[in-house]
XYZ file of N, CA and C in Angstrom:
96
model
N 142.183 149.982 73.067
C 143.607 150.221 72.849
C 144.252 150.763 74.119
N 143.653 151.708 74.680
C 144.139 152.183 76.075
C 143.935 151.540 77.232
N 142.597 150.487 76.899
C 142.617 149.626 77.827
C 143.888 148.898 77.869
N 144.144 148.081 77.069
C 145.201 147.197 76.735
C 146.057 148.002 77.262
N 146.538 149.094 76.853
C 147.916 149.682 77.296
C 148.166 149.193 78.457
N 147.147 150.005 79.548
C 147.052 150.126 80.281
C 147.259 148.502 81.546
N 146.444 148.172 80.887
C 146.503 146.560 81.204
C 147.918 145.559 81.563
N 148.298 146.379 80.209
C 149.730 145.649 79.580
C 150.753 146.084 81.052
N 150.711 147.197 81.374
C 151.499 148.134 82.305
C 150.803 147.481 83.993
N 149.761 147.548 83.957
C 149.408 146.652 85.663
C 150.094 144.930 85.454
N 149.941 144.651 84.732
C 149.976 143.421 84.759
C 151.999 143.309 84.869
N 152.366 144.222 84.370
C 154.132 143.919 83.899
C 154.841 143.966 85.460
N 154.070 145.081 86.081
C 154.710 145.378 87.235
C 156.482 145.752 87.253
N 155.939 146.775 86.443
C 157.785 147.297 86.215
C 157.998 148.329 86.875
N 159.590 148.870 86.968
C 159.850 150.028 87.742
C 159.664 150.797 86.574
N 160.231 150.926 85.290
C 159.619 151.427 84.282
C 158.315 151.720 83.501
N 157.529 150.916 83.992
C 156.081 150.885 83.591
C 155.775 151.857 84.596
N 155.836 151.626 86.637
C 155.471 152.647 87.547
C 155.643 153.647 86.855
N 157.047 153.954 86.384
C 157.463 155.663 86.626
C 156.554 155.762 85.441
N 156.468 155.492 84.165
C 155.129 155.627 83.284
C 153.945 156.219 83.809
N 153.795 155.290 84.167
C 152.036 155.810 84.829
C 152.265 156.510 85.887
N 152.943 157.161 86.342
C 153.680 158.360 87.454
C 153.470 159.058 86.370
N 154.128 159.118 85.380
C 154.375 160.731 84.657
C 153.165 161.225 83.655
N 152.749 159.535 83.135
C 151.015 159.790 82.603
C 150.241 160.645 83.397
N 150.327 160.386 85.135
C 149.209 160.635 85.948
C 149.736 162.311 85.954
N 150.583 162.435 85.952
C 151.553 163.996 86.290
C 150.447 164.432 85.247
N 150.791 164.065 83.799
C 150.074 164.818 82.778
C 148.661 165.181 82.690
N 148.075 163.883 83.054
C 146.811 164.097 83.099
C 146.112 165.333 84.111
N 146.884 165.215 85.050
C 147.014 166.268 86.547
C 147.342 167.574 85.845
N 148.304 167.841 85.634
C 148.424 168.836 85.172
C 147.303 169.464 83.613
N 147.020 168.803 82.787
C 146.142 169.161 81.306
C 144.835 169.654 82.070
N 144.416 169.309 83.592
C 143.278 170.146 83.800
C 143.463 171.432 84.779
């Protein structure tokens, strides 16, 4: 399922998808 997400989002190549996985990565960065 997260594969796919994830997938879904490389493959779209959006400015909206980037800032996504910008603010995913923020989170993940920050939760440790």
């Amino acid at each position: 399922m997260v594969e796919w997400v994830v997938t879904r989002i490389i493959s779209s190549q959006n400015i909206h998808a980037n800032k996504f996985v910008q603010v995913f990565s923020a989170l993940l960065i920050a939760s440790h």
